[in-house]
Coordinates of C-alpha atoms in Angstrom, one line a residue:
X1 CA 101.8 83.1 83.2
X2 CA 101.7 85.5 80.3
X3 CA 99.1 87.4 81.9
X4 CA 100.7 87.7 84.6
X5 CA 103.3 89.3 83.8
X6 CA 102.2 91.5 81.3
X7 CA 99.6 92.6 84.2
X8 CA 102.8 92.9 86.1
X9 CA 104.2 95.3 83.2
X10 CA 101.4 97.2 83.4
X11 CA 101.3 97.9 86.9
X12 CA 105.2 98.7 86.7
X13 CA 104.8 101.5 83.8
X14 CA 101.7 103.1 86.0
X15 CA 104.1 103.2 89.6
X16 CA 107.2 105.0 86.5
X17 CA 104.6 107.3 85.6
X18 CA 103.3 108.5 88.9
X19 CA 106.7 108.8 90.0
X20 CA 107.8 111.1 87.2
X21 CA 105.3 113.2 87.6
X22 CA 106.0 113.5 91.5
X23 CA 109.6 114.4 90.6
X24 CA 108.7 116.7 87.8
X25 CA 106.0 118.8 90.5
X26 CA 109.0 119.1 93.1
X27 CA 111.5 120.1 90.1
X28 CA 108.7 122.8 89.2
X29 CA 108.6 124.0 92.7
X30 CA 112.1 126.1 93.7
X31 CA 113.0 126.4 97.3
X32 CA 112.1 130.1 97.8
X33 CA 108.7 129.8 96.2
X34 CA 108.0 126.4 98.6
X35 CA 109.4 128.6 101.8
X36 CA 106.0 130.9 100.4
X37 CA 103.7 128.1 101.1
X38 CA 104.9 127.9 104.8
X39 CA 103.4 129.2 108.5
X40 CA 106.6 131.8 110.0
X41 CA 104.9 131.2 113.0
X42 CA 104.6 127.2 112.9
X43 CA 107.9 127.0 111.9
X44 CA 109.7 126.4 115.4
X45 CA 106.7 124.9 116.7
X46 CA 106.8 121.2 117.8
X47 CA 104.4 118.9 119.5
X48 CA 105.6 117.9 123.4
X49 CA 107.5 114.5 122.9
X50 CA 104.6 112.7 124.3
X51 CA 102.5 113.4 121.5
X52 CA 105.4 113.0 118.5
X53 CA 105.4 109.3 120.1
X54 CA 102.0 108.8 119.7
X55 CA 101.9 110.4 116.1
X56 CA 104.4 108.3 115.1
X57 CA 102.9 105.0 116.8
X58 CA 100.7 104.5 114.0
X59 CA 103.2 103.9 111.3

């Protein structure tokens, strides 16, 4: 039982960690330097309905 939970402890502090540093690489990033990273010209673009269905059948 001690292992267990220990192992559970463990597994806890590695999910904390990855989530800090996921929040600390979207606090690094500021909205004008993320709008950089993105397509002008895939910006209004979206898939027919048909195929958002289908994209979203697999979740």
């Amino acid at each position: 039982m001690q292992e267990q939970v220990a192992e559970m402890a463990a597994m806890l502090q590695e999910l904390k960690r990855r989530q800090e540093e996921e929040l600390n690489s979207l606090r690094f990033y500021r909205q004008d330097e993320l709008s950089v990273m993105i397509d002008d010209e895939l910006v209004d673009e979206q898939p027919p309905v048909d195929e958002r269905a289908e994209t979203l059948a697999a979740l």
